[in-house]
């Protein structure tokens, strides 16, 4: 399944890139993420709960950040498996200045298998769009909160 889109964050490009590299911020923003713990440079162990229609279950896997080109782009590789199946994702995020903030464009492929694949392509497409929107909405809230905290410290 192909995933792509763009989202505008109201922070400068360097700040947006830093937020997208911060495992604590990513763990807060990823829907269903229970933990994201550093294993090695740019590699994290992930635990999350996936809920899709009437199917739900725990996933364990890893998140790898590769091909970093700060503050412009990086590749994100996500792998996870659990009792309800598996998922693998590989995508590129590209950041550029836009409208006083930063445009984050993403494009990639996601593969799912097992019970979660049985819910159908349409539901997977809709759910993936919803999860991406939820992620970026939470990221925007974290960016706004971080900005408020930074102003208070100045």
JSON list of C-alpha atoms in Angstrom, two decimals:
[
{"chain": "A", "resi": 1, "resn": "UNK", "atom": "CA", "xyz": [0.00, 0.00, 0.00]},
{"chain": "A", "resi": 2, "resn": "UNK", "atom": "CA", "xyz": [1.35, 3.44, -0.94]},
{"chain": "A", "resi": 3, "resn": "UNK", "atom": "CA", "xyz": [1.13, 6.31, 1.53]},
{"chain": "A", "resi": 4, "resn": "UNK", "atom": "CA", "xyz": [1.82, 9.95, 0.75]},
{"chain": "A", "resi": 5, "resn": "UNK", "atom": "CA", "xyz": [0.81, 13.40, 1.78]},
{"chain": "A", "resi": 6, "resn": "UNK", "atom": "CA", "xyz": [1.96, 16.65, 3.28]},
{"chain": "A", "resi": 7, "resn": "UNK", "atom": "CA", "xyz": [1.42, 18.53, 6.51]},
{"chain": "A", "resi": 8, "resn": "UNK", "atom": "CA", "xyz": [2.26, 22.08, 7.59]},
{"chain": "A", "resi": 9, "resn": "UNK", "atom": "CA", "xyz": [3.94, 22.61, 10.97]},
{"chain": "A", "resi": 10, "resn": "UNK", "atom": "CA", "xyz": [4.06, 26.16, 12.34]},
{"chain": "A", "resi": 11, "resn": "UNK", "atom": "CA", "xyz": [7.71, 25.98, 13.38]},
{"chain": "A", "resi": 12, "resn": "UNK", "atom": "CA", "xyz": [10.96, 26.72, 11.52]},
{"chain": "A", "resi": 13, "resn": "UNK", "atom": "CA", "xyz": [12.41, 23.88, 9.42]},
{"chain": "A", "resi": 14, "resn": "UNK", "atom": "CA", "xyz": [15.33, 23.16, 11.79]},
{"chain": "A", "resi": 15, "resn": "UNK", "atom": "CA", "xyz": [12.91, 22.88, 14.75]},
{"chain": "A", "resi": 16, "resn": "UNK", "atom": "CA", "xyz": [10.53, 20.63, 12.79]},
{"chain": "A", "resi": 17, "resn": "UNK", "atom": "CA", "xyz": [13.41, 18.35, 11.84]},
{"chain": "A", "resi": 18, "resn": "UNK", "atom": "CA", "xyz": [14.58, 18.17, 15.48]},
{"chain": "A", "resi": 19, "resn": "UNK", "atom": "CA", "xyz": [11.06, 17.29, 16.68]},
{"chain": "A", "resi": 20, "resn": "UNK", "atom": "CA", "xyz": [10.81, 14.52, 14.08]},
{"chain": "A", "resi": 21, "resn": "UNK", "atom": "CA", "xyz": [14.12, 13.06, 15.34]},
{"chain": "A", "resi": 22, "resn": "UNK", "atom": "CA", "xyz": [13.23, 13.16, 19.06]},
{"chain": "A", "resi": 23, "resn": "UNK", "atom": "CA", "xyz": [12.18, 9.68, 20.30]},
{"chain": "A", "resi": 24, "resn": "UNK", "atom": "CA", "xyz": [10.27, 11.11, 23.28]},
{"chain": "A", "resi": 25, "resn": "UNK", "atom": "CA", "xyz": [8.20, 13.35, 20.98]},
{"chain": "A", "resi": 26, "resn": "UNK", "atom": "CA", "xyz": [7.70, 10.55, 18.44]},
{"chain": "A", "resi": 27, "resn": "UNK", "atom": "CA", "xyz": [6.49, 8.16, 21.16]},
{"chain": "A", "resi": 28, "resn": "UNK", "atom": "CA", "xyz": [3.93, 10.74, 22.34]},
{"chain": "A", "resi": 29, "resn": "UNK", "atom": "CA", "xyz": [2.72, 11.41, 18.81]},
{"chain": "A", "resi": 30, "resn": "UNK", "atom": "CA", "xyz": [2.55, 7.91, 17.28]},
{"chain": "A", "resi": 31, "resn": "UNK", "atom": "CA", "xyz": [-0.99, 6.56, 17.81]},
{"chain": "A", "resi": 32, "resn": "UNK", "atom": "CA", "xyz": [-0.91, 3.47, 20.01]},
{"chain": "A", "resi": 33, "resn": "UNK", "atom": "CA", "xyz": [2.81, 3.78, 20.84]},
{"chain": "A", "resi": 34, "resn": "UNK", "atom": "CA", "xyz": [3.56, 2.52, 24.32]},
{"chain": "A", "resi": 35, "resn": "UNK", "atom": "CA", "xyz": [7.34, 2.86, 24.20]},
{"chain": "A", "resi": 36, "resn": "UNK", "atom": "CA", "xyz": [10.18, 3.87, 21.91]},
{"chain": "A", "resi": 37, "resn": "UNK", "atom": "CA", "xyz": [13.55, 2.98, 23.43]},
{"chain": "A", "resi": 38, "resn": "UNK", "atom": "CA", "xyz": [16.95, 3.60, 21.89]},
{"chain": "A", "resi": 39, "resn": "UNK", "atom": "CA", "xyz": [18.77, 0.41, 20.80]},
{"chain": "A", "resi": 40, "resn": "UNK", "atom": "CA", "xyz": [21.59, 2.02, 18.80]},
{"chain": "A", "resi": 41, "resn": "UNK", "atom": "CA", "xyz": [22.34, 5.21, 16.91]},
{"chain": "A", "resi": 42, "resn": "UNK", "atom": "CA", "xyz": [19.13, 6.07, 14.97]},
{"chain": "A", "resi": 43, "resn": "UNK", "atom": "CA", "xyz": [17.46, 2.77, 15.90]},
{"chain": "A", "resi": 44, "resn": "UNK", "atom": "CA", "xyz": [14.68, 2.29, 18.44]},
{"chain": "A", "resi": 45, "resn": "UNK", "atom": "CA", "xyz": [12.74, -0.63, 19.90]},
{"chain": "A", "resi": 46, "resn": "UNK", "atom": "CA", "xyz": [9.02, 0.02, 19.63]},
{"chain": "A", "resi": 47, "resn": "UNK", "atom": "CA", "xyz": [5.98, -1.37, 21.43]},
{"chain": "A", "resi": 48, "resn": "UNK", "atom": "CA", "xyz": [2.53, -0.34, 20.32]},
{"chain": "A", "resi": 49, "resn": "UNK", "atom": "CA", "xyz": [-1.08, -1.37, 20.39]},
{"chain": "A", "resi": 50, "resn": "UNK", "atom": "CA", "xyz": [-2.85, -1.56, 17.06]},
{"chain": "A", "resi": 51, "resn": "UNK", "atom": "CA", "xyz": [-6.64, -1.32, 16.80]},
{"chain": "A", "resi": 52, "resn": "UNK", "atom": "CA", "xyz": [-8.24, -1.83, 13.41]},
{"chain": "A", "resi": 53, "resn": "UNK", "atom": "CA", "xyz": [-11.98, -2.43, 13.17]},
{"chain": "A", "resi": 54, "resn": "UNK", "atom": "CA", "xyz": [-12.71, -5.34, 15.54]},
{"chain": "A", "resi": 55, "resn": "UNK", "atom": "CA", "xyz": [-9.07, -6.50, 15.53]},
{"chain": "A", "resi": 56, "resn": "UNK", "atom": "CA", "xyz": [-6.58, -5.34, 18.14]},
{"chain": "A", "resi": 57, "resn": "UNK", "atom": "CA", "xyz": [-3.28, -6.50, 19.50]},
{"chain": "A", "resi": 58, "resn": "UNK", "atom": "CA", "xyz": [0.20, -5.66, 20.69]},
{"chain": "A", "resi": 59, "resn": "UNK", "atom": "CA", "xyz": [3.08, -5.12, 18.29]},
{"chain": "A", "resi": 60, "resn": "UNK", "atom": "CA", "xyz": [6.79, -5.20, 18.98]},
{"chain": "A", "resi": 61, "resn": "UNK", "atom": "CA", "xyz": [9.28, -3.97, 16.44]},
{"chain": "A", "resi": 62, "resn": "UNK", "atom": "CA", "xyz": [11.83, -1.37, 15.58]},
{"chain": "A", "resi": 63, "resn": "UNK", "atom": "CA", "xyz": [12.07, 2.07, 14.05]},
{"chain": "A", "resi": 64, "resn": "UNK", "atom": "CA", "xyz": [15.18, 3.05, 12.10]},
{"chain": "A", "resi": 65, "resn": "UNK", "atom": "CA", "xyz": [16.12, 6.51, 10.87]},
{"chain": "A", "resi": 66, "resn": "UNK", "atom": "CA", "xyz": [18.38, 6.34, 7.80]},
{"chain": "A", "resi": 67, "resn": "UNK", "atom": "CA", "xyz": [19.75, 8.55, 5.04]},
{"chain": "A", "resi": 68, "resn": "UNK", "atom": "CA", "xyz": [19.57, 11.66, 7.22]},
{"chain": "A", "resi": 69, "resn": "UNK", "atom": "CA", "xyz": [20.15, 14.98, 5.51]},
{"chain": "A", "resi": 70, "resn": "UNK", "atom": "CA", "xyz": [19.42, 17.58, 8.24]},
{"chain": "A", "resi": 71, "resn": "UNK", "atom": "CA", "xyz": [17.23, 19.62, 8.13]},
{"chain": "A", "resi": 72, "resn": "UNK", "atom": "CA", "xyz": [15.89, 18.56, 4.73]},
{"chain": "A", "resi": 73, "resn": "UNK", "atom": "CA", "xyz": [15.04, 14.84, 4.70]},
{"chain": "A", "resi": 74, "resn": "UNK", "atom": "CA", "xyz": [15.40, 11.36, 6.15]},
{"chain": "A", "resi": 75, "resn": "UNK", "atom": "CA", "xyz": [14.17, 7.84, 5.58]},
{"chain": "A", "resi": 76, "resn": "UNK", "atom": "CA", "xyz": [12.04, 6.11, 8.21]},
{"chain": "A", "resi": 77, "resn": "UNK", "atom": "CA", "xyz": [11.87, 2.32, 8.35]},
{"chain": "A", "resi": 78, "resn": "UNK", "atom": "CA", "xyz": [9.30, 0.73, 10.67]},
{"chain": "A", "resi": 79, "resn": "UNK", "atom": "CA", "xyz": [8.88, -3.02, 11.28]},
{"chain": "A", "resi": 80, "resn": "UNK", "atom": "CA", "xyz": [6.53, -4.67, 13.73]},
{"chain": "A", "resi": 81, "resn": "UNK", "atom": "CA", "xyz": [4.81, -7.96, 14.41]},
{"chain": "A", "resi": 82, "resn": "UNK", "atom": "CA", "xyz": [2.36, -9.43, 16.88]},
{"chain": "A", "resi": 83, "resn": "UNK", "atom": "CA", "xyz": [-0.37, -12.03, 17.21]},
{"chain": "A", "resi": 84, "resn": "UNK", "atom": "CA", "xyz": [-2.59, -10.23, 14.70]},
{"chain": "A", "resi": 85, "resn": "UNK", "atom": "CA", "xyz": [0.03, -10.01, 11.97]},
{"chain": "A", "resi": 86, "resn": "UNK", "atom": "CA", "xyz": [2.91, -7.86, 10.82]},
{"chain": "A", "resi": 87, "resn": "UNK", "atom": "CA", "xyz": [3.60, -4.52, 9.23]},
{"chain": "A", "resi": 88, "resn": "UNK", "atom": "CA", "xyz": [6.59, -3.08, 7.43]},
{"chain": "A", "resi": 89, "resn": "UNK", "atom": "CA", "xyz": [6.89, 0.50, 6.33]},
{"chain": "A", "resi": 90, "resn": "UNK", "atom": "CA", "xyz": [9.57, 2.41, 4.49]},
{"chain": "A", "resi": 91, "resn": "UNK", "atom": "CA", "xyz": [9.20, 6.07, 3.61]},
{"chain": "A", "resi": 92, "resn": "UNK", "atom": "CA", "xyz": [10.95, 9.36, 3.05]},
{"chain": "A", "resi": 93, "resn": "UNK", "atom": "CA", "xyz": [10.09, 12.58, 4.84]},
{"chain": "A", "resi": 94, "resn": "UNK", "atom": "CA", "xyz": [11.10, 15.82, 3.13]},
{"chain": "A", "resi": 95, "resn": "UNK", "atom": "CA", "xyz": [10.96, 19.18, 4.89]},
{"chain": "A", "resi": 96, "resn": "UNK", "atom": "CA", "xyz": [10.89, 22.61, 3.26]},
{"chain": "A", "resi": 97, "resn": "UNK", "atom": "CA", "xyz": [10.00, 26.16, 4.32]},
{"chain": "A", "resi": 98, "resn": "UNK", "atom": "CA", "xyz": [6.37, 27.07, 3.63]},
{"chain": "A", "resi": 99, "resn": "UNK", "atom": "CA", "xyz": [3.97, 29.81, 4.77]},
{"chain": "A", "resi": 100, "resn": "UNK", "atom": "CA", "xyz": [6.07, 30.86, 7.76]},
{"chain": "A", "resi": 101, "resn": "UNK", "atom": "CA", "xyz": [6.45, 27.25, 8.92]},
{"chain": "A", "resi": 102, "resn": "UNK", "atom": "CA", "xyz": [7.60, 23.94, 7.52]},
{"chain": "A", "resi": 103, "resn": "UNK", "atom": "CA", "xyz": [5.97, 21.66, 4.98]},
{"chain": "A", "resi": 104, "resn": "UNK", "atom": "CA", "xyz": [6.57, 17.99, 5.78]},
{"chain": "A", "resi": 105, "resn": "UNK", "atom": "CA", "xyz": [6.00, 15.76, 2.76]},
{"chain": "A", "resi": 106, "resn": "UNK", "atom": "CA", "xyz": [5.98, 12.01, 3.16]},
{"chain": "A", "resi": 107, "resn": "UNK", "atom": "CA", "xyz": [5.92, 9.18, 0.66]},
{"chain": "A", "resi": 108, "resn": "UNK", "atom": "CA", "xyz": [6.38, 5.49, 1.20]},
{"chain": "A", "resi": 109, "resn": "UNK", "atom": "CA", "xyz": [5.14, 1.93, 1.13]},
{"chain": "A", "resi": 110, "resn": "UNK", "atom": "CA", "xyz": [3.50, -0.11, 3.87]},
{"chain": "A", "resi": 111, "resn": "UNK", "atom": "CA", "xyz": [3.01, -3.88, 3.82]},
{"chain": "A", "resi": 112, "resn": "UNK", "atom": "CA", "xyz": [0.72, -5.72, 6.21]},
{"chain": "A", "resi": 113, "resn": "UNK", "atom": "CA", "xyz": [0.07, -9.42, 6.64]},
{"chain": "A", "resi": 114, "resn": "UNK", "atom": "CA", "xyz": [-1.81, -11.81, 8.87]},
{"chain": "A", "resi": 115, "resn": "UNK", "atom": "CA", "xyz": [-5.19, -11.09, 10.41]},
{"chain": "A", "resi": 116, "resn": "UNK", "atom": "CA", "xyz": [-4.87, -7.31, 10.00]},
{"chain": "A", "resi": 117, "resn": "UNK", "atom": "CA", "xyz": [-4.55, -7.74, 6.24]},
{"chain": "A", "resi": 118, "resn": "UNK", "atom": "CA", "xyz": [-7.92, -9.49, 6.16]},
{"chain": "A", "resi": 119, "resn": "UNK", "atom": "CA", "xyz": [-9.86, -6.29, 6.96]},
{"chain": "A", "resi": 120, "resn": "UNK", "atom": "CA", "xyz": [-9.54, -5.11, 3.39]},
{"chain": "A", "resi": 121, "resn": "UNK", "atom": "CA", "xyz": [-7.60, -2.52, 1.45]},
{"chain": "A", "resi": 122, "resn": "UNK", "atom": "CA", "xyz": [-10.23, 0.19, 1.78]},
{"chain": "A", "resi": 123, "resn": "UNK", "atom": "CA", "xyz": [-10.28, 0.07, 5.57]},
{"chain": "A", "resi": 124, "resn": "UNK", "atom": "CA", "xyz": [-6.47, -0.05, 5.68]},
{"chain": "A", "resi": 125, "resn": "UNK", "atom": "CA", "xyz": [-6.26, 3.05, 3.46]},
{"chain": "A", "resi": 126, "resn": "UNK", "atom": "CA", "xyz": [-8.77, 4.97, 5.58]},
{"chain": "A", "resi": 127, "resn": "UNK", "atom": "CA", "xyz": [-7.13, 3.91, 8.83]},
{"chain": "A", "resi": 128, "resn": "UNK", "atom": "CA", "xyz": [-3.62, 4.78, 7.63]},
{"chain": "A", "resi": 129, "resn": "UNK", "atom": "CA", "xyz": [-4.78, 8.29, 6.63]},
{"chain": "A", "resi": 130, "resn": "UNK", "atom": "CA", "xyz": [-6.44, 8.74, 10.02]},
{"chain": "A", "resi": 131, "resn": "UNK", "atom": "CA", "xyz": [-3.29, 7.57, 11.88]},
{"chain": "A", "resi": 132, "resn": "UNK", "atom": "CA", "xyz": [-1.05, 9.92, 9.87]},
{"chain": "A", "resi": 133, "resn": "UNK", "atom": "CA", "xyz": [-3.40, 12.85, 10.55]},
{"chain": "A", "resi": 134, "resn": "UNK", "atom": "CA", "xyz": [-3.49, 12.01, 14.26]},
{"chain": "A", "resi": 135, "resn": "UNK", "atom": "CA", "xyz": [0.33, 11.81, 14.34]},
{"chain": "A", "resi": 136, "resn": "UNK", "atom": "CA", "xyz": [0.79, 15.22, 12.72]},
{"chain": "A", "resi": 137, "resn": "UNK", "atom": "CA", "xyz": [-1.96, 16.84, 14.84]},
{"chain": "A", "resi": 138, "resn": "UNK", "atom": "CA", "xyz": [-0.19, 15.64, 18.00]},
{"chain": "A", "resi": 139, "resn": "UNK", "atom": "CA", "xyz": [3.19, 16.71, 16.60]},
{"chain": "A", "resi": 140, "resn": "UNK", "atom": "CA", "xyz": [1.81, 20.21, 15.90]},
{"chain": "A", "resi": 141, "resn": "UNK", "atom": "CA", "xyz": [0.51, 20.38, 19.49]},
{"chain": "A", "resi": 142, "resn": "UNK", "atom": "CA", "xyz": [3.91, 19.27, 20.84]},
{"chain": "A", "resi": 143, "resn": "UNK", "atom": "CA", "xyz": [5.65, 21.87, 18.66]},
{"chain": "A", "resi": 144, "resn": "UNK", "atom": "CA", "xyz": [3.33, 24.60, 19.96]},
{"chain": "A", "resi": 145, "resn": "UNK", "atom": "CA", "xyz": [3.89, 23.48, 23.57]},
{"chain": "A", "resi": 146, "resn": "UNK", "atom": "CA", "xyz": [7.66, 23.39, 23.08]},
{"chain": "A", "resi": 147, "resn": "UNK", "atom": "CA", "xyz": [7.50, 26.92, 21.66]},
{"chain": "A", "resi": 148, "resn": "UNK", "atom": "CA", "xyz": [5.58, 28.16, 24.70]},
{"chain": "A", "resi": 149, "resn": "UNK", "atom": "CA", "xyz": [8.10, 26.52, 27.04]},
{"chain": "A", "resi": 150, "resn": "UNK", "atom": "CA", "xyz": [11.02, 28.02, 25.11]},
{"chain": "A", "resi": 151, "resn": "UNK", "atom": "CA", "xyz": [9.49, 31.54, 25.32]},
{"chain": "A", "resi": 152, "resn": "UNK", "atom": "CA", "xyz": [9.01, 31.14, 29.08]},
{"chain": "A", "resi": 153, "resn": "UNK", "atom": "CA", "xyz": [12.68, 30.20, 29.45]},
{"chain": "A", "resi": 154, "resn": "UNK", "atom": "CA", "xyz": [13.96, 33.22, 27.46]}
]
